[in-house]
């Protein structure tokens, strides 16, 4: 995204945050990141078939869980969303729900929050979960980004102060 808030790829959108966090379902403990692509988008009785269990094994301070998906054994761990952040599920807002003022080309991609979560269970199929897994490492970017933002803010606040005469 460019500094002006516009995407360089030409894709723009809006996320409707008007619903309070108490108005959307809390999916904490029910969000899973699977090591596969599922080409289906609709309702399913997932909890009837997908039943993760704690193994009693702990690796790198992470409690290992086990489940099976389509006959394949999965091993995973539940990771909390870092403090100060929240996880949200968003869905594209249908044109019938939009106001006329939101129908411009600029706001043609309007999304709304449909659920929230405070943790996510990620799964591997060939290895135990580890702190060096790509998903776990990706969460480290949040603290790096905060540190960089602090440096940038500090730099600009110092460079804007000057005295004359």
Short mmCIF file of C-alpha atoms in Angstrom, two decimals:
data_model
loop_
_atom_site.label_atom_id
_atom_site.label_comp_id
_atom_site.label_asym_id
_atom_site.label_seq_id
_atom_site.Cartn_x
_atom_site.Cartn_y
_atom_site.Cartn_z
CA UNK A 1 0.00 0.00 0.00
CA UNK A 2 1.27 3.46 -0.78
CA UNK A 3 1.91 6.13 1.81
CA UNK A 4 -1.27 7.91 0.76
CA UNK A 5 -3.33 4.85 1.78
CA UNK A 6 -3.98 3.80 -1.81
CA UNK A 7 -2.97 0.40 -3.02
CA UNK A 8 -0.36 0.37 -5.77
CA UNK A 9 -2.07 -2.69 -7.27
CA UNK A 10 -5.29 -0.76 -7.79
CA UNK A 11 -7.26 -2.76 -5.24
CA UNK A 12 -9.04 -0.74 -2.60
CA UNK A 13 -11.62 -1.59 -0.03
CA UNK A 14 -13.30 -0.73 3.22
CA UNK A 15 -13.86 -2.82 6.33
CA UNK A 16 -17.07 -1.92 8.14
CA UNK A 17 -16.23 -1.81 11.85
CA UNK A 18 -19.58 -0.47 13.02
CA UNK A 19 -20.47 -3.66 14.88
CA UNK A 20 -19.03 -3.75 18.36
CA UNK A 21 -16.93 -6.74 19.36
CA UNK A 22 -19.80 -7.97 21.57
CA UNK A 23 -22.15 -8.17 18.56
CA UNK A 24 -20.07 -10.73 16.63
CA UNK A 25 -19.47 -14.38 17.60
CA UNK A 26 -16.29 -15.15 19.52
CA UNK A 27 -14.50 -18.04 17.77
CA UNK A 28 -11.60 -18.25 20.24
CA UNK A 29 -10.47 -21.88 20.33
CA UNK A 30 -12.23 -22.67 17.04
CA UNK A 31 -9.97 -21.07 14.39
CA UNK A 32 -7.62 -23.45 12.57
CA UNK A 33 -4.94 -22.94 9.92
CA UNK A 34 -4.63 -26.18 7.94
CA UNK A 35 -1.67 -27.17 5.74
CA UNK A 36 -3.87 -27.59 2.67
CA UNK A 37 -6.21 -25.78 0.33
CA UNK A 38 -9.91 -26.50 0.66
CA UNK A 39 -11.87 -25.46 -2.41
CA UNK A 40 -15.18 -25.08 -0.64
CA UNK A 41 -16.75 -21.99 0.85
CA UNK A 42 -19.92 -22.71 2.75
CA UNK A 43 -21.42 -24.31 5.81
CA UNK A 44 -20.07 -27.62 7.05
CA UNK A 45 -20.32 -29.75 10.19
CA UNK A 46 -16.60 -29.32 10.89
CA UNK A 47 -16.85 -29.88 14.66
CA UNK A 48 -18.58 -33.20 14.00
CA UNK A 49 -15.60 -34.59 12.07
CA UNK A 50 -12.56 -32.53 13.07
CA UNK A 51 -11.80 -33.30 16.73
CA UNK A 52 -8.37 -32.11 17.92
CA UNK A 53 -6.98 -33.63 21.12
CA UNK A 54 -4.10 -32.63 23.38
CA UNK A 55 -1.29 -35.20 23.19
CA UNK A 56 0.39 -34.43 26.50
CA UNK A 57 3.58 -33.61 24.58
CA UNK A 58 5.11 -30.15 24.90
CA UNK A 59 7.60 -28.85 22.35
CA UNK A 60 9.34 -25.49 22.80
CA UNK A 61 6.73 -24.49 25.42
CA UNK A 62 3.89 -25.28 22.99
CA UNK A 63 1.30 -27.93 23.85
CA UNK A 64 1.04 -30.30 20.89
CA UNK A 65 -2.42 -31.21 19.63
CA UNK A 66 -3.31 -34.01 17.24
CA UNK A 67 -6.14 -34.37 14.75
CA UNK A 68 -6.88 -36.14 11.51
CA UNK A 69 -8.14 -34.55 8.32
CA UNK A 70 -9.11 -36.67 5.33
CA UNK A 71 -7.15 -39.56 6.81
CA UNK A 72 -3.96 -37.57 7.38
CA UNK A 73 -2.50 -37.08 10.81
CA UNK A 74 -1.97 -33.44 11.77
CA UNK A 75 0.06 -32.07 14.67
CA UNK A 76 -0.41 -28.51 15.78
CA UNK A 77 -0.36 -25.94 18.53
CA UNK A 78 -2.61 -23.12 19.62
CA UNK A 79 -0.99 -19.68 19.49
CA UNK A 80 -2.44 -16.62 21.20
CA UNK A 81 -2.86 -13.49 19.12
CA UNK A 82 -0.20 -11.07 20.45
CA UNK A 83 -1.22 -8.64 23.19
CA UNK A 84 -2.71 -5.46 21.78
CA UNK A 85 -4.05 -7.22 18.67
CA UNK A 86 -7.23 -9.12 17.83
CA UNK A 87 -8.12 -11.58 15.14
CA UNK A 88 -11.17 -10.97 13.00
CA UNK A 89 -13.03 -12.94 10.37
CA UNK A 90 -14.27 -10.66 7.62
CA UNK A 91 -16.70 -11.32 4.82
CA UNK A 92 -17.59 -9.35 1.72
CA UNK A 93 -20.65 -7.22 2.30
CA UNK A 94 -23.37 -7.97 -0.21
CA UNK A 95 -24.51 -5.06 -2.42
CA UNK A 96 -28.01 -5.22 -0.91
CA UNK A 97 -26.64 -4.32 2.54
CA UNK A 98 -24.63 -1.30 1.36
CA UNK A 99 -25.72 2.32 1.48
CA UNK A 100 -25.90 4.21 -1.81
CA UNK A 101 -23.00 6.39 -0.61
CA UNK A 102 -20.81 3.28 -0.35
CA UNK A 103 -21.58 2.12 -3.89
CA UNK A 104 -18.92 4.20 -5.61
CA UNK A 105 -16.18 2.44 -7.54
CA UNK A 106 -13.72 3.48 -4.83
CA UNK A 107 -15.65 1.53 -2.18
CA UNK A 108 -16.71 -1.41 -4.36
CA UNK A 109 -14.88 -3.81 -2.05
CA UNK A 110 -16.75 -3.44 1.22
CA UNK A 111 -16.15 -5.98 3.94
CA UNK A 112 -17.68 -6.48 7.37
CA UNK A 113 -16.50 -8.16 10.56
CA UNK A 114 -18.37 -11.44 11.04
CA UNK A 115 -16.48 -12.93 14.01
CA UNK A 116 -13.50 -12.37 16.30
CA UNK A 117 -10.89 -14.64 17.88
CA UNK A 118 -8.01 -14.38 20.35
CA UNK A 119 -6.04 -17.47 19.33
CA UNK A 120 -5.45 -19.72 16.34
CA UNK A 121 -4.42 -23.35 16.06
CA UNK A 122 -2.01 -23.99 13.23
CA UNK A 123 -1.33 -27.49 11.91
CA UNK A 124 1.58 -29.34 10.27
CA UNK A 125 1.23 -32.73 8.63
CA UNK A 126 4.88 -33.76 8.40
CA UNK A 127 6.36 -32.32 11.59
CA UNK A 128 5.72 -31.26 15.15
CA UNK A 129 4.89 -27.61 15.70
CA UNK A 130 7.93 -25.42 16.29
CA UNK A 131 8.72 -21.81 17.05
CA UNK A 132 10.62 -21.70 13.73
CA UNK A 133 7.49 -22.55 11.70
CA UNK A 134 6.64 -19.81 9.21
CA UNK A 135 3.30 -18.98 10.84
CA UNK A 136 4.80 -18.52 14.31
CA UNK A 137 7.66 -16.46 12.90
CA UNK A 138 5.21 -14.26 10.98
CA UNK A 139 3.74 -13.06 14.28
CA UNK A 140 7.18 -11.73 15.27
CA UNK A 141 6.77 -9.11 12.55
CA UNK A 142 4.20 -7.33 14.71
CA UNK A 143 6.78 -6.48 17.40
CA UNK A 144 9.37 -5.58 14.75
CA UNK A 145 6.86 -3.27 13.05
CA UNK A 146 6.02 -1.60 16.38
CA UNK A 147 9.72 -1.04 17.11
CA UNK A 148 10.30 0.44 13.65
CA UNK A 149 7.25 2.66 13.98
CA UNK A 150 8.59 3.91 17.32
CA UNK A 151 11.91 4.79 15.69
CA UNK A 152 10.21 6.59 12.80
CA UNK A 153 7.94 8.55 15.14
CA UNK A 154 10.92 9.46 17.32
CA UNK A 155 12.95 10.57 14.30
CA UNK A 156 10.18 12.76 12.92
CA UNK A 157 9.30 14.27 16.28
CA UNK A 158 12.97 15.21 16.85
CA UNK A 159 13.50 16.55 13.34
CA UNK A 160 10.43 18.77 13.50
CA UNK A 161 11.57 20.60 16.65
CA UNK A 162 13.85 23.52 16.00
CA UNK A 163 14.62 26.87 17.49
CA UNK A 164 15.31 30.05 15.70
CA UNK A 165 17.20 33.18 16.64
#
